[in-house]
Short mmCIF file of C-alpha atoms in Angstrom, two decimals:
data_model
loop_
_atom_site.label_atom_id
_atom_site.label_comp_id
_atom_site.label_asym_id
_atom_site.label_seq_id
_atom_site.Cartn_x
_atom_site.Cartn_y
_atom_site.Cartn_z
CA MET A 1 -59.93 -47.94 78.57
CA VAL A 2 -57.89 -49.24 75.68
CA GLU A 3 -54.19 -48.44 75.68
CA ILE A 4 -52.84 -47.75 72.20
CA LEU A 5 -49.23 -48.69 71.75
CA GLU A 6 -47.31 -46.90 69.04
CA THR A 7 -45.28 -49.27 66.87
CA ARG A 8 -41.75 -48.06 66.39
CA LYS A 9 -40.91 -47.34 62.78
CA TYR A 10 -38.36 -49.77 61.33
CA GLN A 11 -34.98 -48.28 60.51
CA GLN A 12 -31.59 -49.75 59.67
CA CYS A 13 -28.23 -48.08 59.97
CA VAL A 14 -26.89 -46.86 56.62
CA ARG A 15 -23.44 -48.11 57.56
CA CYS A 16 -23.93 -51.45 59.36
CA VAL A 17 -26.54 -54.21 59.80
CA MET A 18 -27.98 -52.89 63.08
CA ASP A 19 -31.64 -51.85 63.10
CA THR A 20 -34.52 -51.09 65.45
CA SER A 21 -34.59 -54.67 66.73
CA ASP A 22 -32.20 -53.11 69.26
CA ALA A 23 -34.54 -51.25 71.62
CA GLU A 24 -31.88 -48.69 72.56
CA ILE A 25 -30.55 -47.88 69.09
CA SER A 26 -30.47 -44.27 67.92
CA PHE A 27 -29.56 -42.60 64.63
CA ASN A 28 -28.05 -39.25 63.77
CA GLU A 29 -29.25 -36.99 60.97
CA HIS A 30 -27.24 -39.03 58.47
CA GLY A 31 -28.82 -42.34 59.50
CA VAL A 32 -25.67 -43.65 61.23
CA CYS A 33 -26.42 -45.60 64.42
CA ASN A 34 -24.98 -44.99 67.87
CA HIS A 35 -23.00 -48.25 67.71
CA CYS A 36 -21.02 -47.07 64.68
CA ARG A 37 -20.47 -43.69 66.29
CA GLN A 38 -19.30 -45.34 69.50
CA PHE A 39 -16.92 -47.55 67.54
CA ASP A 40 -15.47 -44.51 65.76
CA GLU A 41 -14.95 -42.71 69.07
CA THR A 42 -13.35 -45.76 70.70
CA SER A 43 -11.09 -46.57 67.75
CA ARG A 44 -9.79 -42.99 67.61
CA LYS A 45 -8.51 -43.40 71.16
CA GLU A 46 -7.47 -47.06 71.25
CA TRP A 47 -6.78 -48.43 67.74
CA PHE A 48 -3.46 -47.65 66.04
CA PRO A 49 -2.75 -50.19 63.25
CA ASN A 50 0.06 -48.06 61.84
CA ALA A 51 3.50 -46.61 62.52
CA GLU A 52 2.11 -44.56 65.40
CA GLY A 53 0.89 -47.78 67.02
CA ALA A 54 4.31 -49.40 66.60
CA ARG A 55 5.91 -46.44 68.40
CA LYS A 56 3.30 -46.49 71.17
CA TRP A 57 3.71 -50.21 71.72
CA ALA A 58 7.51 -49.98 71.71
CA ASP A 59 7.23 -47.42 74.51
CA MET A 60 4.83 -49.68 76.41
CA THR A 61 7.11 -52.72 76.13
CA ASP A 62 9.88 -50.62 77.67
CA GLN A 63 7.53 -49.82 80.57
CA ILE A 64 6.64 -53.51 80.98
CA ARG A 65 10.30 -54.53 81.06
CA ALA A 66 11.10 -51.79 83.58
CA ALA A 67 8.20 -52.80 85.85
CA GLY A 68 9.34 -56.43 85.81
CA LYS A 69 13.03 -55.77 86.31
CA GLY A 70 14.50 -58.19 88.83
CA GLN A 71 11.45 -60.46 88.73
CA GLU A 72 10.99 -63.82 87.05
CA TYR A 73 8.13 -62.49 84.89
CA ASP A 74 7.35 -59.02 83.59
CA CYS A 75 3.74 -59.65 82.55
CA ILE A 76 0.89 -62.14 82.56
CA LEU A 77 -0.52 -63.41 79.30
CA GLY A 78 -4.05 -64.79 79.39
CA LEU A 79 -4.20 -67.69 76.93
CA SER A 80 -7.47 -69.36 75.90
CA GLY A 81 -6.09 -71.19 72.88
CA GLY A 82 -8.19 -69.06 70.53
CA VAL A 83 -6.61 -67.31 67.56
CA ASP A 84 -6.30 -63.86 69.17
CA SER A 85 -4.49 -64.90 72.35
CA SER A 86 -2.47 -67.54 70.49
CA TYR A 87 -1.20 -65.02 67.94
CA LEU A 88 -0.45 -62.59 70.75
CA ALA A 89 1.72 -65.25 72.40
CA LEU A 90 3.69 -65.50 69.18
CA LYS A 91 4.24 -61.74 69.11
CA VAL A 92 5.20 -61.65 72.81
CA LYS A 93 7.96 -64.14 72.01
CA ASP A 94 9.17 -61.87 69.19
CA TRP A 95 9.21 -58.85 71.53
CA GLY A 96 11.36 -60.69 74.04
CA LEU A 97 8.98 -60.21 76.97
CA ARG A 98 8.94 -62.67 79.88
CA PRO A 99 5.30 -63.64 80.44
CA LEU A 100 3.75 -66.07 82.84
CA VAL A 101 1.06 -67.68 80.70
CA VAL A 102 -2.18 -68.25 82.58
CA HIS A 103 -4.91 -70.51 81.23
CA VAL A 104 -8.24 -70.70 83.04
CA ASP A 105 -9.96 -74.06 82.60
CA ALA A 106 -13.67 -73.61 83.29
CA GLY A 107 -14.51 -77.15 82.24
CA TRP A 108 -15.49 -76.41 78.65
CA ASN A 109 -12.18 -76.78 76.80
CA SER A 110 -12.37 -78.69 73.55
CA GLU A 111 -9.67 -81.29 72.94
CA LEU A 112 -8.38 -79.10 70.13
CA ALA A 113 -8.05 -76.14 72.50
CA VAL A 114 -5.97 -78.20 74.93
CA ALA A 115 -3.70 -79.33 72.08
CA ASN A 116 -3.31 -75.76 70.77
CA VAL A 117 -2.38 -74.39 74.21
CA GLU A 118 0.29 -77.09 74.57
CA LYS A 119 1.72 -76.28 71.13
CA ILE A 120 1.88 -72.56 71.86
CA VAL A 121 3.59 -72.92 75.23
CA LYS A 122 6.09 -75.45 73.89
CA TYR A 123 6.94 -73.41 70.79
CA CYS A 124 7.34 -70.14 72.69
CA ASP A 125 9.07 -71.82 75.68
CA PHE A 126 6.79 -70.06 78.17
CA ASP A 127 5.87 -71.15 81.69
CA LEU A 128 2.20 -72.13 81.96
CA HIS A 129 -0.07 -71.94 84.99
CA THR A 130 -3.50 -73.52 84.55
CA HIS A 131 -6.20 -72.45 86.98
CA VAL A 132 -8.93 -75.10 87.11
CA VAL A 133 -12.32 -73.77 88.19
CA ASP A 134 -14.33 -76.02 90.50
CA TRP A 135 -16.67 -77.84 88.09
CA GLU A 136 -19.62 -78.21 90.50
CA GLU A 137 -19.60 -74.48 91.24
CA MET A 138 -19.19 -73.62 87.55
CA ARG A 139 -22.03 -75.96 86.58
CA ASP A 140 -24.33 -74.49 89.22
CA LEU A 141 -23.60 -70.93 88.06
CA HIS A 142 -24.19 -71.82 84.42
CA LEU A 143 -27.56 -73.40 85.32
CA ALA A 144 -28.48 -70.29 87.31
CA TYR A 145 -27.82 -68.10 84.27
CA LEU A 146 -29.84 -70.40 82.02
CA LYS A 147 -32.76 -70.28 84.45
CA ALA A 148 -32.51 -66.49 84.62
CA GLY A 149 -32.71 -66.36 80.80
CA VAL A 150 -30.37 -63.39 80.47
CA ALA A 151 -28.82 -62.54 77.11
CA ASN A 152 -25.15 -62.96 77.98
CA GLN A 153 -24.76 -66.59 78.99
CA ASP A 154 -20.96 -66.37 78.72
CA VAL A 155 -20.61 -64.26 81.88
CA PRO A 156 -19.78 -67.22 84.20
CA GLN A 157 -16.77 -68.07 82.02
CA ASP A 158 -15.70 -64.55 81.09
CA HIS A 159 -15.90 -63.23 84.64
CA VAL A 160 -13.77 -65.95 86.20
CA PHE A 161 -11.24 -65.60 83.36
CA PHE A 162 -10.65 -61.91 84.08
CA ALA A 163 -10.91 -62.23 87.86
CA SER A 164 -8.40 -65.09 87.96
CA LEU A 165 -5.88 -63.12 85.91
CA TYR A 166 -6.07 -60.11 88.24
CA HIS A 167 -5.92 -62.22 91.39
CA PHE A 168 -2.97 -64.19 90.07
CA ALA A 169 -1.14 -61.04 88.96
CA THR A 170 -1.65 -59.53 92.41
CA ARG A 171 -0.30 -62.60 94.21
CA ASN A 172 2.79 -62.59 91.97
CA LYS A 173 3.31 -58.80 92.07
CA ILE A 174 2.98 -58.48 88.29
CA ARG A 175 1.61 -55.14 87.09
CA TYR A 176 0.86 -55.83 83.42
CA ILE A 177 -1.74 -58.21 81.99
CA LEU A 178 -1.68 -58.80 78.24
CA SER A 179 -5.01 -59.53 76.54
CA GLY A 180 -5.81 -60.70 73.01
CA GLY A 181 -8.89 -58.46 72.93
CA ASN A 182 -8.83 -56.15 69.94
CA LEU A 183 -10.86 -53.75 67.82
CA ALA A 184 -9.87 -55.28 64.49
CA THR A 185 -12.15 -58.30 64.99
CA GLU A 186 -14.36 -57.21 67.91
CA GLY A 187 -16.50 -54.10 67.72
CA ILE A 188 -19.35 -52.69 69.78
CA PHE A 189 -22.08 -54.97 71.10
CA PRO A 190 -25.59 -53.55 71.79
CA LYS A 191 -26.02 -53.02 75.53
CA SER A 192 -29.68 -54.04 75.38
CA TRP A 193 -28.59 -57.45 74.06
CA HIS A 194 -25.74 -57.89 76.45
CA GLY A 195 -24.62 -57.70 80.05
CA SER A 196 -21.27 -56.73 81.47
CA ALA A 197 -19.09 -59.71 82.31
CA MET A 198 -17.44 -57.62 85.03
CA ASP A 199 -20.65 -56.99 87.01
CA ALA A 200 -20.06 -59.13 90.10
CA VAL A 201 -23.14 -57.68 91.81
CA ASN A 202 -25.40 -58.93 89.02
CA LEU A 203 -23.60 -62.29 88.90
CA LYS A 204 -24.08 -62.85 92.64
CA ALA A 205 -27.73 -61.75 92.45
CA ILE A 206 -28.49 -64.23 89.67
CA HIS A 207 -26.76 -67.00 91.58
CA ALA A 208 -28.56 -66.10 94.81
CA SER A 209 -31.91 -66.37 93.00
CA TYR A 210 -31.30 -69.51 90.96
CA GLY A 211 -28.17 -71.25 92.28
CA GLU A 212 -28.22 -74.23 94.60
CA ARG A 213 -24.71 -74.39 96.05
CA PRO A 214 -22.34 -71.74 97.47
CA LEU A 215 -19.54 -70.32 95.31
CA LYS A 216 -16.68 -70.98 97.71
CA THR A 217 -13.74 -70.92 95.28
CA TYR A 218 -15.12 -69.08 92.24
CA ASP A 219 -13.08 -65.87 91.76
CA THR A 220 -14.98 -62.59 91.35
CA ILE A 221 -13.94 -59.02 90.70
CA GLY A 222 -16.14 -55.99 91.42
CA PHE A 223 -16.46 -52.64 89.66
CA PHE A 224 -14.54 -50.91 92.46
CA ASP A 225 -11.66 -53.37 92.09
CA TYR A 226 -11.62 -53.28 88.30
CA PHE A 227 -11.96 -49.52 87.81
CA PHE A 228 -10.25 -48.15 90.93
CA TRP A 229 -8.32 -50.57 93.17
CA TYR A 230 -6.26 -52.38 90.53
CA PRO A 231 -5.48 -49.45 88.17
CA PHE A 232 -4.96 -46.68 90.74
CA ILE A 233 -3.89 -48.36 93.98
CA ARG A 234 -2.11 -51.46 92.66
CA LYS A 235 -0.91 -49.58 89.53
CA MET A 236 -1.92 -52.55 87.36
CA ARG A 237 -2.83 -52.29 83.70
CA THR A 238 -4.40 -54.51 81.07
CA ALA A 239 -2.80 -53.94 77.67
CA ARG A 240 -4.21 -55.02 74.30
CA PRO A 241 -1.18 -55.20 72.01
CA LEU A 242 -3.16 -56.28 68.93
CA ASN A 243 -4.65 -52.76 68.86
CA TYR A 244 -1.18 -51.40 68.08
CA MET A 245 -0.56 -53.35 64.89
CA PRO A 246 -2.32 -54.12 61.58
CA TYR A 247 -3.98 -57.30 62.85
CA ASN A 248 -5.55 -59.58 60.21
CA LYS A 249 -7.18 -62.75 61.56
CA LYS A 250 -6.71 -64.84 58.40
CA GLU A 251 -3.03 -63.96 58.23
CA ALA A 252 -2.72 -64.71 61.96
CA VAL A 253 -4.25 -68.17 61.51
CA ASP A 254 -1.93 -68.86 58.56
CA GLU A 255 1.13 -67.92 60.61
CA LEU A 256 0.04 -70.00 63.61
CA GLU A 257 -0.59 -73.04 61.41
CA ARG A 258 2.72 -72.61 59.60
CA THR A 259 4.96 -72.02 62.61
CA MET A 260 3.62 -74.45 65.22
CA GLY A 261 0.93 -76.63 63.68
CA TRP A 262 -1.86 -74.74 65.48
CA ARG A 263 -5.32 -75.76 64.21
CA ALA A 264 -8.27 -73.42 63.64
CA TYR A 265 -11.69 -73.99 65.25
CA GLY A 266 -13.84 -72.94 62.30
CA ARG A 267 -15.69 -70.25 64.24
CA LYS A 268 -14.75 -67.49 66.67
CA HIS A 269 -14.29 -68.74 70.24
CA GLY A 270 -14.70 -72.34 69.13
CA GLU A 271 -12.12 -73.28 71.75
CA SER A 272 -14.94 -73.34 74.34
CA LEU A 273 -17.68 -75.93 73.88
CA PHE A 274 -20.14 -73.80 75.85
CA THR A 275 -19.40 -70.59 73.94
CA LYS A 276 -19.80 -72.52 70.70
CA LEU A 277 -23.28 -73.61 71.82
CA PHE A 278 -24.12 -70.16 73.16
CA GLN A 279 -23.14 -68.21 70.05
CA ASN A 280 -24.31 -70.69 67.41
CA TYR A 281 -27.56 -71.87 68.98
CA TYR A 282 -28.69 -69.95 72.08
CA LEU A 283 -28.32 -66.42 70.71
CA PRO A 284 -29.92 -66.91 67.27
CA THR A 285 -32.65 -69.23 68.61
CA LYS A 286 -33.66 -67.53 71.87
#
């Protein structure tokens, strides 16, 4: 018996570059893909690069100050040294907030990233806490992901970044975490090409199958913690201030270079040597 497989007809979105190379893509009657429609729906709820956004963020800064009243810090700012988080640090200084800056060193910092982080903290006069991930554990987890051959090889870094921020905020009784994530420069990524960085179950399963040493100090955060425990029980919130302003990356880079001598990496997320390899070689090649 010969099985006849039907070849899927090629189609590209009329609005973006996505096509049927994404196995889970779908199109409406106008030829617009589900990724564009998802972006529109998300941006309607979360992206306010206008006067409305300025009002919303002003209200939120009041809430942050109130939550941190009487404490040394009113928020935590995750700082990678990349343009988004660096520009956010500049704005946080302008808003007069009192952040504890947390940098997670997973062993892949470029020398330029280290220099940029130092310039930002010095210029803004912020306190910096650097969490250094155990290199042998990080290396073993990276190798496990490479052996598994999954699409998102950045999970080992991304997961420990987010988990460390939440754990550190909890220990210091800080309710607000500020993130440089934004919709102006980051859209919707195809789920069939990706994997959630917050999926601790998947991370542990990959490591159990391909890892060689226990993860004794590597911080993790589960779906229950991320979606229920922290927001509803601990009353913690991650805010993305860049979604409440007209954020332009080129203008942000110009301002960073002009004010503090910050230097650009040439490509997005170039502050991490591994992410640079992953995005520029692994993804397009494999």
